[in-house]
Amino acid sequence: MLKINTDLHTHTVASGHAYSTVDEMAKGAFTKGIKLIAITDHGPQMPGGPHIYHFGNISIVPDKLYGVRIIKGVEANILDNGRLDLEAEDLDRLDFVSAGLHRLTGHNLKNKKAYTEATIKAMENPYLDMITHPVQKEYPLDLERVARAAAENNVILELNASSYSPKKDHTRGIKSQSLRLLKLAKKYGFKLAVNSDAHFHDEIGEYSSLNFIFESEDFDKNLIINRSPEKVISYLKNREKRLAQLKKSV
């Protein structure tokens, strides 16, 4: 089985409903043999979440703690019309930008079509790297349309281990959709990321709930963007170049 020793979706106490500090998250990653993590606290529209200053000052966090590479990012909230709850100047300060649909964040999206269109619009944002938990019960998406948009905009789609945690009671009926995501990744050629969505340091790199995906005949490790620290670093370097070129052209 593929050993994934990176995690691109983790939360600290700054998110308001997570329970470990950055230091504790890094130490937890080290203990579990995880070489690289992205700190992706929720955007400011999340109830109890961080002030915008959190993202403006996150550069003070060391690039390495306990030998673990720390990527400074966000899980922004997708709002009406696909707007994110951080402006371009704020996103520009971050190494990695993910976004997803969440409750109580101020959007007025009411149905699958609206969820899908907002997600696709968000993927057109040049700063966006990854859509979090595209498979979930609360905000179902038209995966075919989202998959096409992911390929067109070079956006990663996530396989979220927390969505299948045995501690949660809403996992029934969505496994087939994640397996479908594997087929769509092969069909359209976009990348996937395997992440924990950890809200406590002991959850980092905990992917056992995704064994059904790893065991699928459609699972292709070459489609996993975070299968090694080197692949993530390469992606981030290319991202930096792409954004620099974009700024020159404006």
Short mmCIF file of C-alpha atoms in Angstrom, two decimals:
data_model
loop_
_atom_site.label_atom_id
_atom_site.label_comp_id
_atom_site.label_asym_id
_atom_site.label_seq_id
_atom_site.Cartn_x
_atom_site.Cartn_y
_atom_site.Cartn_z
CA MET A 1 0.00 0.00 0.00
CA LEU A 2 1.16 3.52 -0.80
CA LYS A 3 2.68 5.26 2.23
CA ILE A 4 1.72 8.93 2.14
CA ASN A 5 3.91 10.98 4.46
CA THR A 6 2.48 14.43 3.80
CA ASP A 7 -0.81 16.08 4.78
CA LEU A 8 -2.20 19.16 3.02
CA HIS A 9 -5.24 19.78 5.23
CA THR A 10 -4.80 20.41 8.97
CA HIS A 11 -6.32 22.81 11.49
CA THR A 12 -4.97 24.45 14.65
CA VAL A 13 -6.68 26.19 17.58
CA ALA A 14 -6.91 29.26 15.32
CA SER A 15 -9.82 27.60 13.48
CA GLY A 16 -11.94 27.89 16.62
CA HIS A 17 -13.05 24.25 16.72
CA ALA A 18 -9.66 22.50 16.57
CA TYR A 19 -7.59 21.67 19.61
CA SER A 20 -3.83 21.74 18.96
CA THR A 21 -1.31 24.52 18.39
CA VAL A 22 1.00 24.77 15.38
CA ASP A 23 3.82 23.45 17.56
CA GLU A 24 1.72 20.50 18.72
CA MET A 25 0.65 19.74 15.15
CA ALA A 26 4.26 19.72 13.97
CA LYS A 27 5.32 17.51 16.88
CA GLY A 28 2.41 15.17 16.17
CA ALA A 29 3.43 14.96 12.51
CA PHE A 30 7.01 14.14 13.49
CA THR A 31 5.85 11.42 15.87
CA LYS A 32 3.81 9.80 13.08
CA GLY A 33 6.54 10.02 10.44
CA ILE A 34 4.82 12.76 8.43
CA LYS A 35 7.44 14.89 6.67
CA LEU A 36 5.32 17.83 5.47
CA ILE A 37 2.06 19.42 6.59
CA ALA A 38 0.02 22.37 5.42
CA ILE A 39 -1.55 24.49 8.14
CA THR A 40 -4.91 25.34 6.57
CA ASP A 41 -6.99 27.06 9.19
CA HIS A 42 -10.47 28.13 8.17
CA GLY A 43 -11.08 31.49 6.57
CA PRO A 44 -12.46 34.36 8.68
CA GLN A 45 -16.13 33.69 7.85
CA MET A 46 -16.02 30.49 9.89
CA PRO A 47 -17.74 31.04 13.26
CA GLY A 48 -15.00 31.33 15.89
CA GLY A 49 -12.36 31.30 13.17
CA PRO A 50 -9.26 33.44 12.77
CA HIS A 51 -9.12 37.14 12.10
CA ILE A 52 -7.66 38.18 8.76
CA TYR A 53 -4.49 39.20 10.64
CA HIS A 54 -3.85 35.50 11.29
CA PHE A 55 -3.11 34.98 7.61
CA GLY A 56 -1.18 38.21 7.25
CA ASN A 57 1.19 37.19 10.05
CA ILE A 58 1.51 33.45 9.42
CA SER A 59 4.89 33.92 7.73
CA ILE A 60 6.46 34.13 11.20
CA VAL A 61 5.88 30.38 11.61
CA PRO A 62 9.16 28.58 10.85
CA ASP A 63 9.42 26.65 7.60
CA LYS A 64 10.45 23.61 9.64
CA LEU A 65 9.50 22.42 13.10
CA TYR A 66 10.83 19.14 14.51
CA GLY A 67 12.14 18.40 11.03
CA VAL A 68 8.64 18.70 9.52
CA ARG A 69 8.19 21.10 6.59
CA ILE A 70 5.41 23.58 7.38
CA ILE A 71 3.37 24.97 4.48
CA LYS A 72 1.37 28.06 5.39
CA GLY A 73 -2.09 28.06 3.93
CA VAL A 74 -5.83 28.38 4.40
CA GLU A 75 -9.05 26.48 3.94
CA ALA A 76 -11.10 29.39 2.67
CA ASN A 77 -14.87 29.35 2.68
CA ILE A 78 -16.69 29.32 -0.65
CA LEU A 79 -19.40 31.97 -0.60
CA ASP A 80 -22.09 33.10 -3.07
CA ASN A 81 -20.92 33.30 -6.69
CA GLY A 82 -17.80 31.32 -5.78
CA ARG A 83 -16.22 34.20 -3.90
CA LEU A 84 -13.69 33.27 -1.21
CA ASP A 85 -13.62 34.91 2.21
CA LEU A 86 -10.09 36.24 1.68
CA GLU A 87 -9.15 38.83 -0.89
CA ALA A 88 -6.42 38.37 -3.50
CA GLU A 89 -3.93 40.43 -1.50
CA ASP A 90 -4.42 38.10 1.48
CA LEU A 91 -4.23 34.92 -0.60
CA ASP A 92 -1.02 36.20 -2.17
CA ARG A 93 0.74 35.94 1.21
CA LEU A 94 0.07 32.21 1.50
CA ASP A 95 1.92 29.14 0.18
CA PHE A 96 -1.19 27.05 -0.45
CA VAL A 97 -4.88 27.88 -0.82
CA SER A 98 -7.68 25.38 -0.42
CA ALA A 99 -11.39 26.09 -0.20
CA GLY A 100 -14.62 24.30 0.57
CA LEU A 101 -18.30 24.75 1.38
CA HIS A 102 -19.13 25.03 5.08
CA ARG A 103 -22.15 25.73 7.24
CA LEU A 104 -22.81 29.10 8.91
CA THR A 105 -20.25 30.99 6.82
CA GLY A 106 -22.67 33.47 5.25
CA HIS A 107 -23.44 31.90 1.88
CA ASN A 108 -26.99 31.54 0.60
CA LEU A 109 -26.48 28.47 -1.58
CA LYS A 110 -29.51 26.18 -1.44
CA ASN A 111 -29.15 23.22 -3.80
CA LYS A 112 -26.78 20.94 -5.71
CA LYS A 113 -26.75 23.17 -8.79
CA ALA A 114 -25.84 26.24 -6.71
CA TYR A 115 -23.17 24.34 -4.74
CA THR A 116 -21.66 23.10 -7.98
CA GLU A 117 -21.66 26.45 -9.75
CA ALA A 118 -20.11 28.23 -6.75
CA THR A 119 -17.41 25.58 -6.50
CA ILE A 120 -16.59 25.82 -10.21
CA LYS A 121 -16.47 29.61 -10.00
CA ALA A 122 -14.10 29.34 -7.02
CA MET A 123 -11.81 27.12 -9.11
CA GLU A 124 -11.36 29.96 -11.57
CA ASN A 125 -9.56 31.96 -8.87
CA PRO A 126 -5.86 31.79 -9.87
CA TYR A 127 -4.78 31.46 -6.23
CA LEU A 128 -6.87 28.37 -5.54
CA ASP A 129 -4.96 25.09 -5.32
CA MET A 130 -7.44 22.57 -3.93
CA ILE A 131 -11.13 21.96 -3.30
CA THR A 132 -11.65 20.30 0.07
CA HIS A 133 -14.07 17.44 0.66
CA PRO A 134 -15.78 17.64 -2.76
CA VAL A 135 -17.62 14.48 -1.72
CA GLN A 136 -19.87 15.11 1.28
CA LYS A 137 -23.54 14.68 2.15
CA GLU A 138 -24.31 18.22 3.22
CA TYR A 139 -23.15 19.90 0.01
CA PRO A 140 -23.45 17.39 -2.85
CA LEU A 141 -21.78 18.42 -6.10
CA ASP A 142 -22.15 17.44 -9.73
CA LEU A 143 -18.83 15.59 -9.76
CA GLU A 144 -18.62 15.33 -13.54
CA ARG A 145 -18.80 19.12 -13.93
CA VAL A 146 -16.44 19.72 -11.01
CA ALA A 147 -13.96 17.18 -12.41
CA ARG A 148 -13.91 18.92 -15.80
CA ALA A 149 -13.38 22.28 -14.11
CA ALA A 150 -10.58 20.85 -11.97
CA ALA A 151 -8.75 19.70 -15.08
CA GLU A 152 -9.35 23.00 -16.91
CA ASN A 153 -8.12 25.11 -13.98
CA ASN A 154 -5.37 22.78 -12.70
CA VAL A 155 -7.08 22.44 -9.32
CA ILE A 156 -6.57 19.51 -6.96
CA LEU A 157 -9.59 17.61 -5.62
CA GLU A 158 -9.33 16.10 -2.17
CA LEU A 159 -9.90 12.61 -0.81
CA ASN A 160 -10.77 13.59 2.76
CA ALA A 161 -10.12 10.93 5.41
CA SER A 162 -12.20 12.77 8.01
CA SER A 163 -15.29 12.36 5.84
CA TYR A 164 -15.11 8.62 6.52
CA SER A 165 -14.08 8.72 10.16
CA PRO A 166 -15.82 6.01 12.25
CA LYS A 167 -16.45 8.78 14.80
CA LYS A 168 -18.88 10.41 12.37
CA ASP A 169 -22.36 9.21 11.47
CA HIS A 170 -22.79 10.74 8.02
CA THR A 171 -20.51 8.55 5.93
CA ARG A 172 -23.09 6.20 4.44
CA GLY A 173 -23.70 6.51 0.73
CA ILE A 174 -20.71 8.65 -0.17
CA LYS A 175 -18.04 5.98 -0.60
CA SER A 176 -19.26 5.25 -4.10
CA GLN A 177 -18.84 8.94 -4.98
CA SER A 178 -15.21 8.96 -3.85
CA LEU A 179 -14.57 5.84 -5.90
CA ARG A 180 -16.15 7.64 -8.83
CA LEU A 181 -13.73 10.49 -8.23
CA LEU A 182 -10.86 8.07 -8.93
CA LYS A 183 -12.36 7.25 -12.32
CA LEU A 184 -12.94 10.91 -13.12
CA ALA A 185 -9.32 11.73 -12.24
CA LYS A 186 -8.18 9.15 -14.76
CA LYS A 187 -10.66 10.42 -17.34
CA TYR A 188 -9.81 14.13 -17.08
CA GLY A 189 -6.26 14.06 -15.70
CA PHE A 190 -6.59 16.32 -12.66
CA LYS A 191 -4.67 15.58 -9.45
CA LEU A 192 -6.01 14.25 -6.17
CA ALA A 193 -4.74 14.80 -2.63
CA VAL A 194 -5.11 12.40 0.28
CA ASN A 195 -5.55 14.44 3.46
CA SER A 196 -6.64 13.98 7.06
CA ASP A 197 -8.51 17.25 7.75
CA ALA A 198 -6.96 16.89 11.21
CA HIS A 199 -8.41 19.00 14.02
CA PHE A 200 -6.15 17.42 16.66
CA HIS A 201 -2.48 16.52 16.45
CA ASP A 202 -3.08 12.77 16.70
CA GLU A 203 -5.21 12.81 13.52
CA ILE A 204 -2.43 14.02 11.22
CA GLY A 205 -1.65 11.49 8.49
CA GLU A 206 -4.44 9.19 9.67
CA TYR A 207 -5.69 7.74 6.40
CA SER A 208 -6.94 4.29 7.41
CA SER A 209 -10.55 5.30 6.74
CA LEU A 210 -9.57 5.59 3.06
CA ASN A 211 -8.36 2.00 2.73
CA PHE A 212 -11.35 1.28 0.48
CA ILE A 213 -9.91 3.84 -1.94
CA PHE A 214 -6.34 2.57 -1.78
CA GLU A 215 -7.61 -0.96 -2.47
CA SER A 216 -9.70 0.07 -5.48
CA GLU A 217 -8.59 -1.13 -8.91
CA ASP A 218 -9.03 2.48 -10.07
CA PHE A 219 -6.54 3.88 -7.54
CA ASP A 220 -3.49 5.30 -9.31
CA LYS A 221 -0.75 6.62 -7.03
CA ASN A 222 0.55 8.81 -9.86
CA LEU A 223 -2.58 10.95 -9.57
CA ILE A 224 -1.88 11.74 -5.90
CA ILE A 225 -0.16 15.14 -5.75
CA ASN A 226 1.00 14.71 -2.15
CA ARG A 227 2.38 11.19 -2.43
CA SER A 228 5.78 12.54 -1.33
CA PRO A 229 7.24 15.79 0.06
CA GLU A 230 9.25 16.20 -3.14
CA LYS A 231 6.08 16.17 -5.26
CA VAL A 232 4.49 18.82 -3.05
CA ILE A 233 7.58 21.05 -3.13
CA SER A 234 7.75 20.71 -6.91
CA TYR A 235 4.09 21.69 -7.17
CA LEU A 236 4.65 24.74 -4.92
CA LYS A 237 7.64 25.90 -6.96
CA ASN A 238 5.62 25.67 -10.17
CA ARG A 239 2.77 27.49 -8.45
CA GLU A 240 5.08 30.34 -7.48
CA LYS A 241 6.32 30.67 -11.05
CA ARG A 242 2.78 30.61 -12.46
CA LEU A 243 1.58 33.34 -10.12
CA ALA A 244 4.66 35.47 -10.82
CA GLN A 245 3.93 35.27 -14.55
CA LEU A 246 0.30 36.11 -13.95
CA LYS A 247 1.24 39.27 -12.03
CA LYS A 248 3.56 40.36 -14.84
CA SER A 249 0.81 39.99 -17.39
CA VAL A 250 -1.67 42.12 -15.44
#
